[in-house]
Amino acid sequence: MTAPLDASLPDHSFSTESPPRRGHEAPIGIFDSGLGGLSVLRAIRAQLPHEALLYVADSLHAPYGARDNAFISERTLAISEWLVSQGAKALVVACNTATAESIALARARLAVPIIGVEPGIKPAAAQSKSRTAGVLATQVTLRSERFRSLIERYAADCHFICQPGHGLADAVERCDIDSPEVRALLARYIEPMLAAGADTLVLGCTHYPFLDAAIRDIARDRLTLVDTSVAIARQLERVLETNHLSAPADRQPAPPRLCSTDNGVHMHRLASTLLGLDGPVECVSIGTRGGTPDQSHAA
Ligand code: DGL
């Protein structure tokens, strides 16, 4: 761990007076309510090995899944502006919940390309033979207008069993991906889907791919899991190309810069055990617009 980063930073606001240079070499900013977006970072690293990556986990405020919309929008804007102030050339909102609630707002405020993540309703509908699929996502995602519209547009002929994954993001935040408690919670959510004939399960929260081994133990070969992280990485590649922002193909970037709004201990553990990223985690304080900055907790 390193000491809190931004005791010295003025605040999260993006200064338009002296904008950082945003060339091909600039990093891609990625964020999530917490550690879940590391599943997206993993896919981006595999797809775009020449890109520099800057990741923020808002673990001090995780989970977002039961928060109100205003809170999620405030955090999305504050973190997006902070990433831009650090020189990010494009942003990935690696959080279904933040995408559902606030990506439109972030796009309206910031002048960099912003890519979001959405539950894989379209691929699930394309592959389900039984025409019954489960969706595990946060309550905020499931009740959002964007989610309703995804179902209407791509899956009107498919029956979706939508289950809020209460407790699952908290478990991943604690680095608990296979305890008896987390397995029991998953079984409680997944077994009714199996009983209803589901053959496909959409992982509609970026925390859940880290639970895939436990999910496969419960579902065996009865469910095909749909995780959109690889599709997001490909979409990011297209957006960078269209905007002439891709890093040179011969570049060897430094390892991803990992930042957390809490003490970073769990982030370090998850990143090193599951992603092989053993570097330091920077503890950052990103205050909410108009509010008092959060206290950093040095590890
Ligand atoms: N990982 C996030 C998502 O994809 C949010 C989980 C949470 O904070 O509740 O929705």
XYZ file of C-alpha atoms and ligand atoms in Angstrom:
309
model
C 0.000 0.000 0.000
C 1.083 3.585 -0.393
C 0.180 6.607 1.653
C -2.999 8.543 0.793
C -2.451 10.037 -2.598
C -4.385 13.142 -2.703
C -3.921 14.970 0.499
C -2.049 17.119 -2.022
C -4.726 17.104 -4.707
C -6.973 20.146 -4.720
C -10.181 18.179 -5.202
C -11.700 15.874 -7.778
C -12.849 18.658 -10.067
C -11.502 18.687 -13.597
C -9.814 22.014 -14.223
C -10.539 23.301 -17.702
C -7.797 25.927 -17.301
C -4.879 23.518 -17.504
C -6.214 20.259 -18.892
C -3.752 17.351 -18.769
C -2.384 16.206 -22.126
C -4.519 13.460 -23.516
C -2.508 11.788 -26.266
C -2.274 8.182 -27.352
C -0.055 7.463 -24.365
C -2.658 8.653 -21.836
C -4.345 6.016 -19.650
C -7.841 4.631 -19.900
C -9.744 5.422 -16.700
C -11.854 2.568 -15.330
C -14.021 2.608 -12.229
C -16.578 0.654 -10.254
C -18.292 0.945 -6.896
C -15.534 -1.376 -5.733
C -13.593 -4.416 -6.843
C -16.034 -5.815 -9.410
C -14.705 -3.673 -12.240
C -11.415 -5.555 -11.953
C -13.178 -8.282 -13.954
C -13.549 -5.703 -16.753
C -9.966 -4.487 -16.309
C -8.825 -8.109 -16.731
C -10.611 -8.333 -20.101
C -9.300 -4.925 -21.219
C -5.704 -5.911 -20.408
C -6.086 -9.085 -22.444
C -7.644 -7.270 -25.424
C -5.551 -4.080 -25.314
C -2.154 -4.984 -23.844
C -0.547 -1.737 -25.043
C -2.890 0.564 -23.163
C -2.033 2.162 -19.809
C -4.851 1.633 -17.291
C -5.920 3.636 -14.247
C -8.536 1.966 -12.029
C -10.539 3.436 -9.149
C -12.524 1.260 -6.732
C -14.979 3.362 -4.715
C -14.889 0.692 -2.016
C -15.470 3.230 0.745
C -18.998 3.611 -0.684
C -19.620 0.086 -1.991
C -22.007 -1.415 -2.658
C -23.958 1.024 -4.839
C -26.679 -1.544 -5.484
C -29.055 -0.392 -2.776
C -28.155 3.326 -2.880
C -30.460 6.021 -4.181
C -30.076 7.385 -7.686
C -28.795 10.824 -6.601
C -25.964 9.259 -4.607
C -24.895 7.034 -7.516
C -24.951 9.976 -9.945
C -22.849 12.114 -7.571
C -20.240 9.409 -7.165
C -20.155 8.627 -10.891
C -19.550 12.280 -11.739
C -16.988 12.838 -8.991
C -14.930 9.781 -9.936
C -15.224 10.409 -13.686
C -14.005 13.986 -13.203
C -11.155 12.780 -11.017
C -10.063 10.258 -13.645
C -10.142 12.968 -16.319
C -8.137 15.270 -14.031
C -5.523 12.475 -13.874
C -5.242 12.566 -17.673
C -7.561 9.709 -18.728
C -8.220 9.784 -22.490
C -11.367 7.623 -22.247
C -13.464 6.210 -19.418
C -15.013 2.819 -18.766
C -17.825 2.819 -16.232
C -17.192 -0.797 -15.192
C -20.370 -0.893 -13.128
C -23.801 -1.873 -14.421
C -25.446 0.066 -11.610
C -23.626 3.350 -12.323
C -24.127 2.887 -16.066
C -27.859 2.351 -15.614
C -28.290 5.431 -13.456
C -25.772 7.968 -14.583
C -23.813 7.346 -17.759
C -25.949 9.832 -19.696
C -25.108 12.518 -17.137
C -21.387 11.748 -17.261
C -21.424 11.849 -21.082
C -23.148 15.221 -21.003
C -20.535 16.674 -18.634
C -17.237 15.248 -19.851
C -15.443 15.627 -23.142
C -13.857 12.162 -23.336
C -15.418 8.986 -24.778
C -17.266 7.029 -22.056
C -18.109 3.340 -22.357
C -20.547 1.674 -19.979
C -21.516 -1.895 -19.143
C -24.969 -3.435 -19.346
C -26.311 -6.875 -18.469
C -25.924 -9.267 -21.418
C -29.612 -9.570 -22.202
C -29.053 -9.626 -25.952
C -26.488 -12.490 -25.972
C -28.569 -14.404 -23.418
C -31.680 -14.157 -25.604
C -29.638 -15.178 -28.650
C -28.378 -18.376 -27.034
C -31.103 -19.582 -24.664
C -32.765 -22.701 -26.031
C -35.334 -23.000 -23.253
C -36.210 -19.284 -23.719
C -35.894 -18.915 -19.949
C -32.904 -17.155 -18.459
C -31.887 -15.852 -15.075
C -30.424 -12.413 -14.399
C -28.412 -11.651 -11.282
C -27.873 -7.904 -10.896
C -28.286 -5.164 -8.337
C -31.697 -3.877 -7.397
C -30.842 -0.484 -8.934
C -29.912 -2.086 -12.265
C -33.003 -4.291 -12.349
C -35.407 -1.428 -11.699
C -33.752 0.937 -14.188
C -35.308 2.212 -17.385
C -32.221 1.092 -19.342
C -32.711 -2.505 -18.171
C -36.403 -2.494 -19.067
C -35.550 -1.155 -22.481
C -32.885 -3.863 -23.050
C -35.486 -6.569 -22.426
C -38.020 -4.878 -24.675
C -35.563 -4.377 -27.515
C -33.757 -7.698 -27.542
C -35.638 -10.309 -25.599
C -39.368 -9.805 -25.793
C -39.860 -13.526 -26.521
C -37.719 -14.725 -23.636
C -38.706 -15.170 -19.994
C -36.213 -13.554 -17.615
C -36.113 -14.404 -13.908
C -34.585 -11.279 -12.377
C -32.963 -11.755 -9.000
C -31.274 -8.955 -7.032
C -27.945 -10.300 -5.803
C -28.241 -8.910 -2.266
C -25.064 -9.610 -0.319
C -22.962 -10.812 -3.255
C -21.072 -7.575 -4.002
C -20.365 -7.189 -0.253
C -18.910 -10.694 -0.217
C -16.578 -9.953 -3.148
C -15.568 -6.672 -1.453
C -14.438 -8.819 1.510
C -12.588 -11.119 -0.945
C -15.043 -13.874 -0.023
C -15.670 -15.732 -3.253
C -16.300 -19.280 -2.064
C -17.163 -19.517 1.640
C -20.083 -21.759 2.688
C -22.097 -18.569 3.366
C -21.583 -17.137 -0.117
C -22.312 -20.528 -1.699
C -25.556 -20.777 0.295
C -26.573 -17.303 -0.880
C -25.830 -18.199 -4.494
C -27.766 -21.469 -4.188
C -30.760 -19.550 -2.822
C -30.716 -17.277 -5.877
C -29.879 -19.824 -8.570
C -31.859 -22.940 -7.633
C -35.273 -21.328 -8.301
C -33.983 -20.316 -11.748
C -32.969 -23.900 -12.478
C -36.323 -25.157 -11.211
C -38.057 -22.749 -13.599
C -36.116 -24.183 -16.566
C -33.472 -21.504 -17.056
C -30.522 -22.610 -19.199
C -28.664 -19.273 -19.173
C -27.571 -16.906 -16.406
C -26.676 -13.282 -17.027
C -24.036 -11.966 -14.626
C -25.423 -8.424 -14.551
C -22.963 -7.003 -12.037
C -19.223 -6.799 -12.578
C -18.556 -8.270 -9.132
C -20.187 -11.588 -10.044
C -17.634 -13.013 -12.536
C -15.387 -13.479 -9.489
C -18.039 -15.893 -8.165
C -18.143 -17.974 -11.342
C -16.424 -21.044 -9.850
C -18.960 -21.169 -6.994
C -21.825 -20.619 -9.456
C -20.593 -23.436 -11.719
C -20.399 -25.778 -8.719
C -24.075 -25.137 -8.043
C -25.360 -25.092 -11.616
C -22.986 -27.749 -13.038
C -23.539 -27.736 -16.792
C -27.154 -26.609 -16.595
C -26.493 -22.880 -17.024
C -24.430 -20.984 -19.571
C -22.981 -17.906 -17.882
C -23.100 -14.589 -19.745
C -20.433 -12.073 -18.775
C -20.025 -9.016 -21.006
C -16.490 -7.999 -20.032
C -14.878 -9.266 -23.253
C -17.525 -7.473 -25.343
C -16.832 -4.264 -23.383
C -13.113 -4.555 -24.097
C -13.841 -4.960 -27.824
C -16.199 -1.998 -27.764
C -13.498 0.077 -26.064
C -11.036 -0.938 -28.782
C -13.464 0.257 -31.482
C -14.107 3.545 -29.682
C -10.366 4.234 -29.277
C -9.777 3.516 -32.965
C -12.648 5.730 -34.087
C -11.349 8.586 -31.936
C -7.702 8.053 -33.001
C -6.753 7.429 -29.374
C -5.241 3.933 -29.531
C -1.833 3.444 -27.929
C 1.039 2.539 -30.268
C 1.167 -1.216 -30.837
C 4.824 -1.414 -29.773
C 4.281 0.181 -26.390
C 4.956 -1.747 -23.171
C 2.853 0.069 -20.569
C 3.555 0.022 -16.855
C 1.237 -2.272 -14.849
C -2.226 -0.790 -14.196
C -2.345 1.960 -11.598
C -4.792 0.734 -8.941
C -6.532 3.212 -6.604
C -9.097 2.724 -3.865
C -11.174 5.115 -1.778
C -10.818 2.782 1.217
C -7.587 1.419 2.659
C -6.969 -0.769 -0.387
C -6.209 -3.944 1.578
C -8.902 -6.069 -0.073
C -8.170 -4.618 -3.489
C -4.549 -5.591 -3.156
C -5.518 -9.117 -2.113
C -8.030 -9.649 -4.938
C -5.820 -8.059 -7.615
C -2.811 -10.125 -6.606
C -4.585 -13.461 -6.180
C -7.007 -13.301 -9.114
C -5.275 -10.987 -11.588
C -1.622 -11.503 -10.713
C -1.225 -7.747 -10.099
C 0.940 -7.418 -7.059
C 1.799 -3.706 -7.225
C 0.819 -1.099 -4.631
C -2.729 0.194 -4.248
C -2.978 3.973 -3.871
C -5.487 5.225 -1.316
C -7.292 8.207 -2.821
C -9.876 10.596 -1.445
C -12.458 11.655 -4.002
C -15.009 13.966 -2.455
C -18.499 14.338 -3.743
C -19.315 17.560 -5.555
C -20.216 20.260 -3.041
C -19.505 17.930 -0.121
C -16.642 17.352 2.250
C -13.957 15.089 0.833
C -13.930 11.643 2.331
C -11.205 10.748 4.737
C -8.551 8.497 3.276
C -7.538 5.476 5.269
C -3.892 4.701 4.812
C -3.110 1.018 4.883
N -20.214 -3.911 -9.706
C -21.384 -3.133 -9.768
C -22.295 -3.439 -10.914
O -21.830 -3.913 -11.935
C -22.088 -2.694 -8.526
C -22.218 -3.585 -7.356
C -22.664 -2.764 -6.171
O -21.927 -1.851 -5.827
O -23.751 -3.005 -5.654
O -23.458 -3.179 -10.862
